[in-house]
CSV table of C-alpha atoms and ligand atoms in Angstrom, one decimal:
chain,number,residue,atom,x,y,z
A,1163,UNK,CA,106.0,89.0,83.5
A,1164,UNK,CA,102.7,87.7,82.6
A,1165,UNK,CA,100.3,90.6,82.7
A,1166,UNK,CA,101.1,94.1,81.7
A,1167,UNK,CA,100.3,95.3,85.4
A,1168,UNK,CA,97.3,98.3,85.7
A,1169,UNK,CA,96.8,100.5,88.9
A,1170,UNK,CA,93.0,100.2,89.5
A,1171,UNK,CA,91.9,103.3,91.9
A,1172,UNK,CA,88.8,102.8,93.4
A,1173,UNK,CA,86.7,104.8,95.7
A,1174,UNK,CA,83.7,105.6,97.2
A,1175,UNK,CA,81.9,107.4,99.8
A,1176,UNK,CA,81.8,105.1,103.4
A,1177,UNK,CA,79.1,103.1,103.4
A,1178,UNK,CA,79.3,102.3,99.7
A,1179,UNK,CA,80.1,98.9,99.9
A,1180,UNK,CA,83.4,99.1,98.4
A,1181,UNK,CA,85.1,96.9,100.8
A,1182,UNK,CA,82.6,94.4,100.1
A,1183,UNK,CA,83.2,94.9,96.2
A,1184,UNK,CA,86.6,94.6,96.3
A,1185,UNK,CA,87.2,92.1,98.2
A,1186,UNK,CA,85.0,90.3,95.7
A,1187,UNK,CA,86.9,91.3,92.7
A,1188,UNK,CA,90.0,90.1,94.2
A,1189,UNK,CA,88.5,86.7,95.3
A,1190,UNK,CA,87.7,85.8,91.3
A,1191,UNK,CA,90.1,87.3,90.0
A,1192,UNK,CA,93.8,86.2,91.6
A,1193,UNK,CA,96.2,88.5,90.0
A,1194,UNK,CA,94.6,91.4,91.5
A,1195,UNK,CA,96.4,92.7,94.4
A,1196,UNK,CA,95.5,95.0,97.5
A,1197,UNK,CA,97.4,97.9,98.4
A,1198,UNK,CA,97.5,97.9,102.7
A,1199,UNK,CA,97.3,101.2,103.3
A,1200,UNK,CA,98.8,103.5,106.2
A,1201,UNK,CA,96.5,104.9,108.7
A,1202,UNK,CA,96.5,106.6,112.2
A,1203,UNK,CA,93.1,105.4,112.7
A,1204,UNK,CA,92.7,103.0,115.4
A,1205,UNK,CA,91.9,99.2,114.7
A,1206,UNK,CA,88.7,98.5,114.2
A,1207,UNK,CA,87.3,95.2,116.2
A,1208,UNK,CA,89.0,92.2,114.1
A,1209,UNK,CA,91.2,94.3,111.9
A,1210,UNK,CA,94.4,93.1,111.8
A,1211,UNK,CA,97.8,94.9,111.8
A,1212,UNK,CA,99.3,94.2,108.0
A,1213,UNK,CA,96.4,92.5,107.1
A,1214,UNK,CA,93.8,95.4,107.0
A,1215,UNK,CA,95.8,98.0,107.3
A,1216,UNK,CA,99.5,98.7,108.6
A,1217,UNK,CA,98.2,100.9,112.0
A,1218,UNK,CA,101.1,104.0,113.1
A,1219,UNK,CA,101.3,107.0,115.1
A,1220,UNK,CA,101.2,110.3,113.8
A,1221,UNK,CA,104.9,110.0,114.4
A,1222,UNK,CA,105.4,107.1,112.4
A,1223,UNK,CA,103.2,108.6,109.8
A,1224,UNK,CA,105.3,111.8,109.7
A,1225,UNK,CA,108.5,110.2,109.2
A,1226,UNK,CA,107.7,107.6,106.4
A,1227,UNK,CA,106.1,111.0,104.6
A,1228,UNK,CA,108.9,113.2,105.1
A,1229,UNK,CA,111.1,110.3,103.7
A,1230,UNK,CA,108.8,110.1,100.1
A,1231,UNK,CA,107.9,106.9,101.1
A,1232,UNK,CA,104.0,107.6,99.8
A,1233,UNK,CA,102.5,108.1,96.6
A,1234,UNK,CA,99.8,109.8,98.2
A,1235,UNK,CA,98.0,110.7,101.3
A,1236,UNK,CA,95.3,111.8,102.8
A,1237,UNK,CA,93.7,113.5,106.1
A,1238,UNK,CA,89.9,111.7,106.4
A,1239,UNK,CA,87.6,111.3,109.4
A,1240,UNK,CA,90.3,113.5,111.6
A,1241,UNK,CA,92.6,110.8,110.7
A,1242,UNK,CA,95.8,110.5,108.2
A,1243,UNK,CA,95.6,107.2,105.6
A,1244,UNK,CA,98.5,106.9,102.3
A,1245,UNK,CA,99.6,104.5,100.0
A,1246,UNK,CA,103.1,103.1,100.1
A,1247,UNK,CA,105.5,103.0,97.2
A,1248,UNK,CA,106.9,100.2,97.9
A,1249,UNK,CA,104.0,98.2,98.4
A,1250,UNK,CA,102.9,99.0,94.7
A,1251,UNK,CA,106.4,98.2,93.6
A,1252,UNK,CA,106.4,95.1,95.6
A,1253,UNK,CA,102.9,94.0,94.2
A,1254,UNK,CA,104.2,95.1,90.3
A,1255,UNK,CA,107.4,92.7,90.8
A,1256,UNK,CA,104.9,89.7,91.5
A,1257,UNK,CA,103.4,90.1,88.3
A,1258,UNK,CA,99.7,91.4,89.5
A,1259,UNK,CA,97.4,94.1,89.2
A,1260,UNK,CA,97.4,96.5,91.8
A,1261,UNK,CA,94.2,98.0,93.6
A,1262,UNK,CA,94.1,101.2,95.7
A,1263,UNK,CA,90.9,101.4,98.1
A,1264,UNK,CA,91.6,105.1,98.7
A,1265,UNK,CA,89.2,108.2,99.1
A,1266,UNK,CA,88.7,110.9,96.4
A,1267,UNK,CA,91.7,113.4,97.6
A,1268,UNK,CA,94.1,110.3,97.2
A,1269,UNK,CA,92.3,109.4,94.0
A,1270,UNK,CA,93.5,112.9,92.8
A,1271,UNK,CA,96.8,112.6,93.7
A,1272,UNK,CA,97.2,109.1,92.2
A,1273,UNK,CA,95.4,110.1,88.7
A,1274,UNK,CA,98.1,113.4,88.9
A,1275,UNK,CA,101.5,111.3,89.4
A,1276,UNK,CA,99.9,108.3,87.1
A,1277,UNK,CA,97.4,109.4,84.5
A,1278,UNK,CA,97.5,105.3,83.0
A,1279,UNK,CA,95.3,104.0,86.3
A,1280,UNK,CA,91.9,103.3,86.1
A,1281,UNK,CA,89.8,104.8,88.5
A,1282,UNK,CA,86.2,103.7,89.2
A,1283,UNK,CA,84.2,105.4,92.1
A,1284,UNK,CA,81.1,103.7,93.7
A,1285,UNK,CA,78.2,104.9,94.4
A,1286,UNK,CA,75.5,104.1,97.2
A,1287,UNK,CA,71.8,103.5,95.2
A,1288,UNK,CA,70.6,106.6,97.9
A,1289,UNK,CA,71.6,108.5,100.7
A,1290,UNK,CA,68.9,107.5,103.1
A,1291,UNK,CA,70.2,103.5,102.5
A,1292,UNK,CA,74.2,105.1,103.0
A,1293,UNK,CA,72.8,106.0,106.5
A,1294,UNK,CA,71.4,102.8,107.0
A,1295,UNK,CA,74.3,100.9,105.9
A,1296,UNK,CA,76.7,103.4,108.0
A,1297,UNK,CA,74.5,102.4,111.3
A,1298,UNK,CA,74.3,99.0,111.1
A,1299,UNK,CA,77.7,98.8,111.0
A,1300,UNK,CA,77.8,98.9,114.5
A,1301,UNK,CA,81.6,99.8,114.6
A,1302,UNK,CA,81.7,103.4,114.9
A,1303,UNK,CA,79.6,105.3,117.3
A,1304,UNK,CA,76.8,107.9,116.9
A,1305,UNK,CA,78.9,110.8,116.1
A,1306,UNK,CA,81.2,109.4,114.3
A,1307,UNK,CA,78.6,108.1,111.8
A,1308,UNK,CA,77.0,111.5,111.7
A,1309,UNK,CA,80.4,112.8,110.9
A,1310,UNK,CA,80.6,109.7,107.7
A,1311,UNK,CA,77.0,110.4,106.2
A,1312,UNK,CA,77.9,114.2,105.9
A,1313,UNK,CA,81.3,113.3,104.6
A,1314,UNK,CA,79.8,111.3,102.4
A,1315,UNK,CA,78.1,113.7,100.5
A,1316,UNK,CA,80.7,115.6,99.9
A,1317,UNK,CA,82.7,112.5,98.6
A,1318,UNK,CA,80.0,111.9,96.2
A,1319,UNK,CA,80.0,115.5,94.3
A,1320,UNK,CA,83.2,114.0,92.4
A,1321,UNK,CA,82.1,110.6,91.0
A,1322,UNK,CA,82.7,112.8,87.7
A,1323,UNK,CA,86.8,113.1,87.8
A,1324,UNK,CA,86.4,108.9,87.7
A,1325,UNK,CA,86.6,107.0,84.6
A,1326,UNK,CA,83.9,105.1,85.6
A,1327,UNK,CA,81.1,104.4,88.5
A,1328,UNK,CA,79.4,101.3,89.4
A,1329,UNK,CA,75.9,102.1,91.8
A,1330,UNK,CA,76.0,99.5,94.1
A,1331,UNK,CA,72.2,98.8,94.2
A,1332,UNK,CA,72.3,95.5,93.9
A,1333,UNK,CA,75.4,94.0,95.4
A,1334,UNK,CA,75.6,90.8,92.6
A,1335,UNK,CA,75.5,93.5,89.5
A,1336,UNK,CA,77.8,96.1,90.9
A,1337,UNK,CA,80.1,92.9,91.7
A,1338,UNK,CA,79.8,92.3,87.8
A,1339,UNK,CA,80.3,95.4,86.7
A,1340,UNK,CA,83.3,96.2,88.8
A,1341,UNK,CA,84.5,93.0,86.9
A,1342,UNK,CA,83.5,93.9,83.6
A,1343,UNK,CA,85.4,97.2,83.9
A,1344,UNK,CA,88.6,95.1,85.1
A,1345,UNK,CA,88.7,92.6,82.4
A,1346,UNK,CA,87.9,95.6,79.9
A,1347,UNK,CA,84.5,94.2,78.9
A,1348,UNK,CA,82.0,97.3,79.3
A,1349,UNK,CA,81.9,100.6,79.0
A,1350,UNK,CA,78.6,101.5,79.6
A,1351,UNK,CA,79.7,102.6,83.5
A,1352,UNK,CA,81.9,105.4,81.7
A,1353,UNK,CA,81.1,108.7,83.5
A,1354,UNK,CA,80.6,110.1,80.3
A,1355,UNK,CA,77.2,107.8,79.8
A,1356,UNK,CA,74.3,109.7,79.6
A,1357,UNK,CA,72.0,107.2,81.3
A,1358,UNK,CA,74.6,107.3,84.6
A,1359,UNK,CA,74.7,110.5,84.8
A,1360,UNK,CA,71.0,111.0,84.8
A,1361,UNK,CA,70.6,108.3,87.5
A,1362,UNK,CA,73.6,109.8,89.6
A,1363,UNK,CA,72.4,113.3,89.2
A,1364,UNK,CA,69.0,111.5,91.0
A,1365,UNK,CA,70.9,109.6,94.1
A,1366,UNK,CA,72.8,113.4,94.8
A,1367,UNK,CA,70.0,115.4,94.5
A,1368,UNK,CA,66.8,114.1,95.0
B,2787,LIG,P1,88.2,103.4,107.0
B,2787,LIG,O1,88.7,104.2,108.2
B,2787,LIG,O2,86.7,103.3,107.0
B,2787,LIG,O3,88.9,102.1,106.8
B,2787,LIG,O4,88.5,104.3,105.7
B,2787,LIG,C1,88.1,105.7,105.7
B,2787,LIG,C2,88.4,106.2,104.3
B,2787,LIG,O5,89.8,106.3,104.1
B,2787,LIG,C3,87.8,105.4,103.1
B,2787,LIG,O6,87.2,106.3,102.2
B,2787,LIG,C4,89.0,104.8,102.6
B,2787,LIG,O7,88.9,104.6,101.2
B,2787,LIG,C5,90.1,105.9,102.8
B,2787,LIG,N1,91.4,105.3,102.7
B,2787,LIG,C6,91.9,104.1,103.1
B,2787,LIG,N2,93.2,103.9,102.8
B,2787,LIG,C7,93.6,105.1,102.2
B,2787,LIG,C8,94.8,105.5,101.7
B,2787,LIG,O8,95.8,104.8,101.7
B,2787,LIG,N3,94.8,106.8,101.1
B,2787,LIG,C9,93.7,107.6,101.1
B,2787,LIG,N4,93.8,108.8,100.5
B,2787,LIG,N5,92.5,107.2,101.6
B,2787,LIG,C10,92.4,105.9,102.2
């Protein structure tokens, strides 16, 4: 194997930009590897069955759980999302670096049943430009992005249980920094950096 493999967890409120970020990292990067999570959530315009996600029933969802099949899961937006063993394993046997796009409550479960992973949480640079960001989206309907900017604030209160967090104010230097932290080059987006936490304490609340 050529890399010792690491389990990057990332998160971040909807709205973020995460997806964005992400799919960044993994363009420049080719031995990172998504993890396509489960969801009951209906496809999106233009999502893709086994590309964006792998869509099931409740049903479906039910039985892969009761069978262990997940290292985690998660009930968000009224809908049920996890992470499949196997597709870790399967990522780990290519020789890559795995990455988890998964919200906090999964983040937990992750950092409980594999303390090694790094997880990084993303931050919005406000939460009036969340809201923006959440409505031009255009995919989800009034209430449902009502029901995301509330969320969302919730999600935020625990950037702190993350090893670090990138504020995606400006989308090329959150790109860079979510890099540096994957090729080990910067720690200055530790949670434990004064300077962050005196700008995060500002985005929650100001
Ligand atoms: P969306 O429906 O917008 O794709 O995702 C909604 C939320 O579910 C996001 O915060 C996303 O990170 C989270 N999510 C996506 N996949 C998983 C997963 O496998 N596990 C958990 N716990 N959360 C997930």
């Amino acid at each position: 194997m050529k890399y010792r493999p690491k389990l990057f967890v990332i998160s971040a409120p909807s709205g973020a930009g995460k997806t964005t970020l992400v799919k960044s990292l993994i363009k420049r990067n080719k031995n990172i590897e998504y993890s396509i999570s489960y969801t009951t959530r209906a496809p999106r315009k233009n999502e893709k069955n086994g590309i964006d996600y792998f869509f099931v029933t409740v049903n479906e969802f039910n039985k892969l759980k009761n069978k262990n099949e997940f290292i985690e899961f998660a009930e968000v937006f009224k809908n049920f999302y996890a992470t499949s063993k196997r597709q870790i394993k399967d990522i780990i046997e290519n020789g890559n670096h795995v990455v988890l796009e998964i919200d906090w409550q999964g983040a937990q479960q992750v950092r409980n049943s594999m303390p090694e992973c790094v997880s990084i949480f993303i931050m919005p640079p406000s939460q009036s430009i969340l809201r923006q960001r959440l409505e031009s989206r255009e995919t989800d309907d009034q209430s449902t992005i009502s029901l995301r900017a509330h969320e969302a604030k919730e999600d935020m209160t625990h950037w702190s249980e993350f090893d670090y967090c990138v504020i995606n104010d400006d989308l090329i230097t959150a790109k860079e920094e979510l890099e540096s932290i994957f090729l080990e080059k910067n720690n200055s987006n530790s949670t434990k950096n004064a300077k962050l936490i005196k700008k995060i304490h500002k985005i929650l609340y100001r």
